[in-house]
XYZ file of C-alpha atoms in Angstrom:
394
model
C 26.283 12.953 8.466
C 23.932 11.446 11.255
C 21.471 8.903 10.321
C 18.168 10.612 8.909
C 15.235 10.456 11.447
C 12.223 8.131 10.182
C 9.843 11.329 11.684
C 10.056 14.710 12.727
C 6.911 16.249 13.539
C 6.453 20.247 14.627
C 4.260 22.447 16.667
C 1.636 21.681 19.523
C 2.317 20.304 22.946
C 1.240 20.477 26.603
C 0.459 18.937 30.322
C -3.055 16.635 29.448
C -4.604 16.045 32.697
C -7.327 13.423 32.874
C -9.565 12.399 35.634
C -9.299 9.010 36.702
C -12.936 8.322 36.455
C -15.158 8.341 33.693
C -18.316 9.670 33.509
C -17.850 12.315 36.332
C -17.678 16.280 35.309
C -14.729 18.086 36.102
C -16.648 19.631 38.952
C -16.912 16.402 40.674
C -13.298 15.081 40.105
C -11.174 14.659 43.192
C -7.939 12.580 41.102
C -6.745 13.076 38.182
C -3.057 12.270 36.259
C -0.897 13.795 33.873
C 0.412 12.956 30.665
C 2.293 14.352 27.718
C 0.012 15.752 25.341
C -0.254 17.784 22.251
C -1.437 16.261 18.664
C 2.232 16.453 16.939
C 4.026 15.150 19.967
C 1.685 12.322 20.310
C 1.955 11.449 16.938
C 5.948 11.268 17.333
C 5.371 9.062 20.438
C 2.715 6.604 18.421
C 6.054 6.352 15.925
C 8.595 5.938 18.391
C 6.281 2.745 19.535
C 6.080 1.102 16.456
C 9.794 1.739 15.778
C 10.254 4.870 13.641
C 13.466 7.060 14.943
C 11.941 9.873 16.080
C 11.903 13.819 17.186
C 9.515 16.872 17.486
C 10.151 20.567 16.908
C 8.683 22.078 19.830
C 8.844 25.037 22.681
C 7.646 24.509 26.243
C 7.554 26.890 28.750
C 10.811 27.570 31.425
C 8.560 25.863 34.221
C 8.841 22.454 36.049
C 5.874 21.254 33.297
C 8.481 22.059 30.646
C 10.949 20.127 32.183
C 8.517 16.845 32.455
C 7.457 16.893 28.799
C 10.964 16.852 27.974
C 11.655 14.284 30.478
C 8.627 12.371 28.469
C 9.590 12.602 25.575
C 13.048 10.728 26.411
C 11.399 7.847 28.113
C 9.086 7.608 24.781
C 11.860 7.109 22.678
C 11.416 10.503 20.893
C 14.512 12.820 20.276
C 13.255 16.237 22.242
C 16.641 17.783 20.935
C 14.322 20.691 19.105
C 12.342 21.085 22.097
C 13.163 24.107 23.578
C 11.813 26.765 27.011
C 10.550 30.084 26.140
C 10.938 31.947 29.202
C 7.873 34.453 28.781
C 4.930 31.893 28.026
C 4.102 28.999 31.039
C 3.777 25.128 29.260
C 0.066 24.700 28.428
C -2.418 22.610 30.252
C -5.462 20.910 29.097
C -8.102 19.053 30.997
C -10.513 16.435 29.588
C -14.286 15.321 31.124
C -14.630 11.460 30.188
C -18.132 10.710 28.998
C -17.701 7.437 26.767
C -18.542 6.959 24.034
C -18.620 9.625 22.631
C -18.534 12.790 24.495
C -14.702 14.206 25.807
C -14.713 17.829 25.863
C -11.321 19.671 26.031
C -10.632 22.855 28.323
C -7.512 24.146 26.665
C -5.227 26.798 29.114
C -2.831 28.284 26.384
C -3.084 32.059 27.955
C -1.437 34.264 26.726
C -0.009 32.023 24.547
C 1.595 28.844 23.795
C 5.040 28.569 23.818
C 4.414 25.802 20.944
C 3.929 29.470 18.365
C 6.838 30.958 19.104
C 8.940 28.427 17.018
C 10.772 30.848 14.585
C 12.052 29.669 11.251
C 15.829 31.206 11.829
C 16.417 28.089 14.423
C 15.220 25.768 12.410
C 17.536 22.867 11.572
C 16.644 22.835 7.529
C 18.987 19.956 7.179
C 17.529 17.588 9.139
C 14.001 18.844 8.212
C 15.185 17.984 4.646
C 16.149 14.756 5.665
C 13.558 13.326 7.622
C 11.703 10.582 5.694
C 8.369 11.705 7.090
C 7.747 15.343 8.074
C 4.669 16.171 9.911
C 2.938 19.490 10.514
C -0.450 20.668 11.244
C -2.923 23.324 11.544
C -2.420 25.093 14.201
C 1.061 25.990 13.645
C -0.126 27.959 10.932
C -2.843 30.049 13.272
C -0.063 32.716 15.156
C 3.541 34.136 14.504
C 6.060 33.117 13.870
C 5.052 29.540 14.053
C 3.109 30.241 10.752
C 6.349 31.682 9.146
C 8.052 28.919 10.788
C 6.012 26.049 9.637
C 5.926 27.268 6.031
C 9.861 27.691 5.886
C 10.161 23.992 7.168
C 7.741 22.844 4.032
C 9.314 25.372 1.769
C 12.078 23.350 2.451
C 11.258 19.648 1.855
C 10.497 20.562 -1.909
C 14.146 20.829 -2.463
C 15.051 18.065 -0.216
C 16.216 14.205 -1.493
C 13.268 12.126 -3.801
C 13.369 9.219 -1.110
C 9.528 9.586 -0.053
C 7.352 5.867 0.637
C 4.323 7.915 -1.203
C 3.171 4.459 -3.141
C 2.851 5.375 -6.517
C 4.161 8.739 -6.625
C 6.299 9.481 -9.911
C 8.490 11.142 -8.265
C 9.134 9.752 -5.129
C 8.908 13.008 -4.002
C 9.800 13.261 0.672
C 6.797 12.460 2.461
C 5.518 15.525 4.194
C 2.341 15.358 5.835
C -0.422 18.248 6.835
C -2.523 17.394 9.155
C -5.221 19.966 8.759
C -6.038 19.801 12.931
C -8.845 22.427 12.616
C -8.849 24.010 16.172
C -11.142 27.396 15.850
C -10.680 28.629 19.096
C -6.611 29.076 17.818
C -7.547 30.981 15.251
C -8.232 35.416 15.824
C -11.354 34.645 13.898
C -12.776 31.256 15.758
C -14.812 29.513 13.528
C -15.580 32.279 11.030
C -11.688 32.932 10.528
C -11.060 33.810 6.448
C -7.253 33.594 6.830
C -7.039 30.114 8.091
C -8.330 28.604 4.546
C -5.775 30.930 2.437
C -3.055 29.686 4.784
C -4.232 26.011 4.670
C -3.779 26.108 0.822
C -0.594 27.634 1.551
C 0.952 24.233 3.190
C -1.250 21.709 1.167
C 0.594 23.006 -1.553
C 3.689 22.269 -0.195
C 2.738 18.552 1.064
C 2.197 15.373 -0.199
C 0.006 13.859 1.979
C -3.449 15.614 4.139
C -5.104 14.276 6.951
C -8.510 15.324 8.590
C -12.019 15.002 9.270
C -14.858 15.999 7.020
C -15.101 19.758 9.518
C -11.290 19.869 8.554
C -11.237 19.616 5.024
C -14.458 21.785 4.833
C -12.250 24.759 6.369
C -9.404 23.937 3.927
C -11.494 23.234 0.668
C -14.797 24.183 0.933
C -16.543 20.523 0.563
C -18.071 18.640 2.715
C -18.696 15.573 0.542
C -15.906 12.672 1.283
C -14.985 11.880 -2.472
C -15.358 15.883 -3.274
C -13.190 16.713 -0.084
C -10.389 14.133 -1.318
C -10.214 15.448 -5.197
C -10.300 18.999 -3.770
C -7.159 17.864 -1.572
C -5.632 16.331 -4.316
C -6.199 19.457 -6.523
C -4.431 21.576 -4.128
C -1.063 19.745 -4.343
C -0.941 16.634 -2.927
C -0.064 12.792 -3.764
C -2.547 10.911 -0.699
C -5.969 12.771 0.607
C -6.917 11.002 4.128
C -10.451 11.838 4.842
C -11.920 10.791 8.278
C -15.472 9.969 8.386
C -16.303 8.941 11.148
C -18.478 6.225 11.798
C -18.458 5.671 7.978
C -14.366 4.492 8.256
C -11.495 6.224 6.191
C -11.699 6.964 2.855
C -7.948 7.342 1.363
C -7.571 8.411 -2.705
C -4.082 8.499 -4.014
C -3.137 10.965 -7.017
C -2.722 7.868 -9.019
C -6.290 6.360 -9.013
C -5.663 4.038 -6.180
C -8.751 4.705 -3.842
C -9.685 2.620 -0.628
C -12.120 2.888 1.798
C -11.522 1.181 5.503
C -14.338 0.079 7.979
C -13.751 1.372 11.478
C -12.825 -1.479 14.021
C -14.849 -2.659 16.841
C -13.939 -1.206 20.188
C -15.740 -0.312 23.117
C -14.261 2.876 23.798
C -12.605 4.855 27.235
C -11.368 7.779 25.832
C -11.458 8.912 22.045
C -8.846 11.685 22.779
C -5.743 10.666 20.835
C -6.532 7.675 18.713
C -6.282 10.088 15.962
C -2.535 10.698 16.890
C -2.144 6.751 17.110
C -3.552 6.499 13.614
C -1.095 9.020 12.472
C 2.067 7.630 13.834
C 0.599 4.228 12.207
C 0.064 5.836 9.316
C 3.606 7.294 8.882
C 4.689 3.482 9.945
C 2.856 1.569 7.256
C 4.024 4.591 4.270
C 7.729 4.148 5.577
C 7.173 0.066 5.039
C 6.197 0.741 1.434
C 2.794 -0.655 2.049
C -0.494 -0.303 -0.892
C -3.093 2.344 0.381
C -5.490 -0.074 2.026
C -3.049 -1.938 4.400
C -1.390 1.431 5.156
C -5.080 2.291 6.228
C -6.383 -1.090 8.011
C -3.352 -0.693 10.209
C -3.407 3.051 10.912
C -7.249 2.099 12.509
C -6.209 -0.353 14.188
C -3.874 1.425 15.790
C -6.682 4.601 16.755
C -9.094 2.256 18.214
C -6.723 0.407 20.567
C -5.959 4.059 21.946
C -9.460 4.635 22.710
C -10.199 1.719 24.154
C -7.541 3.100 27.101
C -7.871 6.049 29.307
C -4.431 7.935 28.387
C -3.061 9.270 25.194
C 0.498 9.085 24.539
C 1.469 6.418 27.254
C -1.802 4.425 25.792
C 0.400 4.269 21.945
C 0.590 0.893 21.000
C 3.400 -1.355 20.016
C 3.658 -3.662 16.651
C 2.384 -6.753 18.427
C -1.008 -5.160 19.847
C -2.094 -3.461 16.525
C -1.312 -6.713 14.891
C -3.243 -8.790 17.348
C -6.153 -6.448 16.884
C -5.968 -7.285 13.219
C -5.968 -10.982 13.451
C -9.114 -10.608 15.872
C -10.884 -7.931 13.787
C -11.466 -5.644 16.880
C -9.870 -4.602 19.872
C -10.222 -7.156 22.596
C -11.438 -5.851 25.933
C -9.931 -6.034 29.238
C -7.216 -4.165 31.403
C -4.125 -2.465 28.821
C -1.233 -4.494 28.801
C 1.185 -4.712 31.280
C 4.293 -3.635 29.456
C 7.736 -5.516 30.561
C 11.320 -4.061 29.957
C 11.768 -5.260 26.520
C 10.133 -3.338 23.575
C 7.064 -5.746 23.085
C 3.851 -5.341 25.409
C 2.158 -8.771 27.159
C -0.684 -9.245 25.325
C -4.233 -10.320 26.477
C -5.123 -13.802 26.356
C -6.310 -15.055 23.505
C -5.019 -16.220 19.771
C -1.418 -15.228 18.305
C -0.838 -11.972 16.489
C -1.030 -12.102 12.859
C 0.249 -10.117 10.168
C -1.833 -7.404 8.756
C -3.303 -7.419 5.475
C -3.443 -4.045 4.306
C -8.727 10.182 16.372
C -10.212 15.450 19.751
C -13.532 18.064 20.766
C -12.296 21.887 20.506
C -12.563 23.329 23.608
C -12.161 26.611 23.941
C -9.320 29.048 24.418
C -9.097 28.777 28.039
C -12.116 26.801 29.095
C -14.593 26.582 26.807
C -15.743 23.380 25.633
C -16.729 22.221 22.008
C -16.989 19.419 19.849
C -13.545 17.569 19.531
C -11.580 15.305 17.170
C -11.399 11.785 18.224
C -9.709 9.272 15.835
C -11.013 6.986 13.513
C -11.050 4.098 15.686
C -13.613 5.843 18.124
C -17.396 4.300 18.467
C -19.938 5.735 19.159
C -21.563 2.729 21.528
C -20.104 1.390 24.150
C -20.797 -2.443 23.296
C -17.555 -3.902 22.348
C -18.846 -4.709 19.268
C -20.017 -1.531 17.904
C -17.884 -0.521 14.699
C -15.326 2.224 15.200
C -14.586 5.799 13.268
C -15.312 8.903 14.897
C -13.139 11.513 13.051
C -9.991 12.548 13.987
């Protein structure tokens, strides 16, 4: 039998195409670039970077944008084996506006719709699903068929799979399946008033062991809005480790067995917020696989969000061991250029002390255009000065 995969994670991807200067609308932009994007597929990327064996369950359109996600996702190191063209639907496209710190509206181009929904449970590959060490999911997949029947089949599934989860503390070492609850409205038939995304939310935490989201995102899938509430509510609903974004305020993690920690963010002077919250996530999957306690797991998955921001892309912007660990011997993220990365699997690092060990983020647009507030991750400020603390949610 082939070697389990450290992560699989399933649903969203697309084309993200950024301008190549900040602080100018999209009216005004005359350059831009394009990058892999899509919250699950960055997160497999942020693993890939710190080491993890990775894949993503995916569809992409039967279009030359189809055919350069898959192309990324080789280069990154992440298996694109279950990423698949759906003939009918054209790859997604989404455009930022850069207004740092803060301020990086999305303009999401998913018309008619996304190939990423039409995953159907029947092709699933259950076995390896089963197998994976870390499965990932999130929201979204649950907002359209048959990705919603899909994405519940593939957590249906871990529940019977092998007790070899990294969960710290749980009494049953029971797989490590993560929700990430990635509330995107403008997905949903109902937008922001939608009443079926909360049933169907309680649907997967139920079938997870571990939920991620901001303090909007666990609102939608428990009702509170309180951090310590939100976290008990998450635990209530089924599972072992409730990850609750807050912002400016840090992380607040509480683990089913009474462990709780709460993380300051880390100083950065931030680029662009979009995707620190997938760096935190691959991070986080990292430090759970190492068999770290709570609080390291949690220093090091910040780390890891704020050195995103504090570049312009997403997923080519995921950092390797050495930089996260350098940021944690400094206690922020240094400024200057990103590092020039050489052939080997460690980047060049900015001058300045040796890397230590550790001790221990997007803006809904909407469907087609119109902007919103977005998610940025938890290493995001919200001033530019370098030394501002970080943790914009994610």
């Amino acid at each position: 039998m082939p070697r389990p995969y450290d992560l699989i994670t399933m649903g969203r991807i697309g084309v993200d195409i950024y301008p190549l200067r900040t602080g100018v609308p999209l009216a005004q932009v005359d350059t831009f670039a394009k990058f892999l994007g899509g919250s699950p597929s960055n997160v497999a990327v942020a693993g890939a970077r710190l080491g993890l064996r990775t894949a993503v369950v995916t569809r992409t359109g039967r279009d030359p944008f189809g055919g350069y996600l898959r192309e990324q996702l080789r280069e990154f190191g992440v298996d694109d084996r279950w990423a698949t063209e759906v003939a009918a639907y054209p790859t997604p496209v989404t455009f930022c506006e850069l207004f740092p710190p803060d301020d990086f509206p999305l303009y999401f181009y998913r018309l008619p719709k996304a190939p990423d929904l039409e995953i159907h449970a029947d092709e699933l590959d259950l076995d390896a699903v089963r197998a994976a060490r870390i499965f990932w999911v999130t929201g979204t997949g649950l907002s359209a068929e048959p990705s919603r029947t899909a994405t519940l089949a593939a957590l249906a599934a871990r529940t019977g799979g092998p007790r070899t989860g990294m969960v710290p503390g749980a009494p049953e070492r029971r797989p490590v399946t993560v929700f990430d609850l990635d509330w995107r409205p403008m997905f949903w038939a109902g937008g922001d008033t939608d009443t079926e995304a909360p049933r169907r939310y309680r649907e997967a935490l139920a079938l997870a062991t571990v939920a991620v989201g901001n303090l909007a995102e666990c609102a939608v899938a428990t009702g509170e809005h309180e951090p310590y509430a939100a976290a008990r509510a998450l635990l209530d609903a089924g599972v072992e480790l409730a990850v609750v974004k807050q912002g400016p305020e840090g992380v607040l993690a509480v683990h089913r067995d009474g462990t709780v920690a709460e993380v300051p963010p880390l100083p950065v002077r931030v680029v662009n917020g979009l995707g620190a919250g997938d760096a935190f996530g691959g991070a986080l999957c990292h430090g759970l696989l190492a068999g770290w306690e709570t609080e390291r797991v949690m220093r090091y998955a910040n780390a890891a969000g704020a050195i995103v921001a504090s570049r312009l892309a997403c997923s080519s912007a995921m950092p390797f061991p050495a930089e996260v660990e350098h940021a944690l011997a400094l206690g922020e993220v240094p400024d200057g250029p990103e590092p020039v990365l050489p052939d080997g699997p460690e980047p060049v690092l900015p001058d300045g002390p040796e890397p230590g060990l550790p001790d221990g983020p997007d803006r809904p647009g909407g469907p087609h255009g119109a902007g919103g507030p977005d998610r940025p991750g938890p290493g995001l400020a919200t001033s530019s000065a370098p030394t501002f603390p970080t943790g914009a949610d994610a």
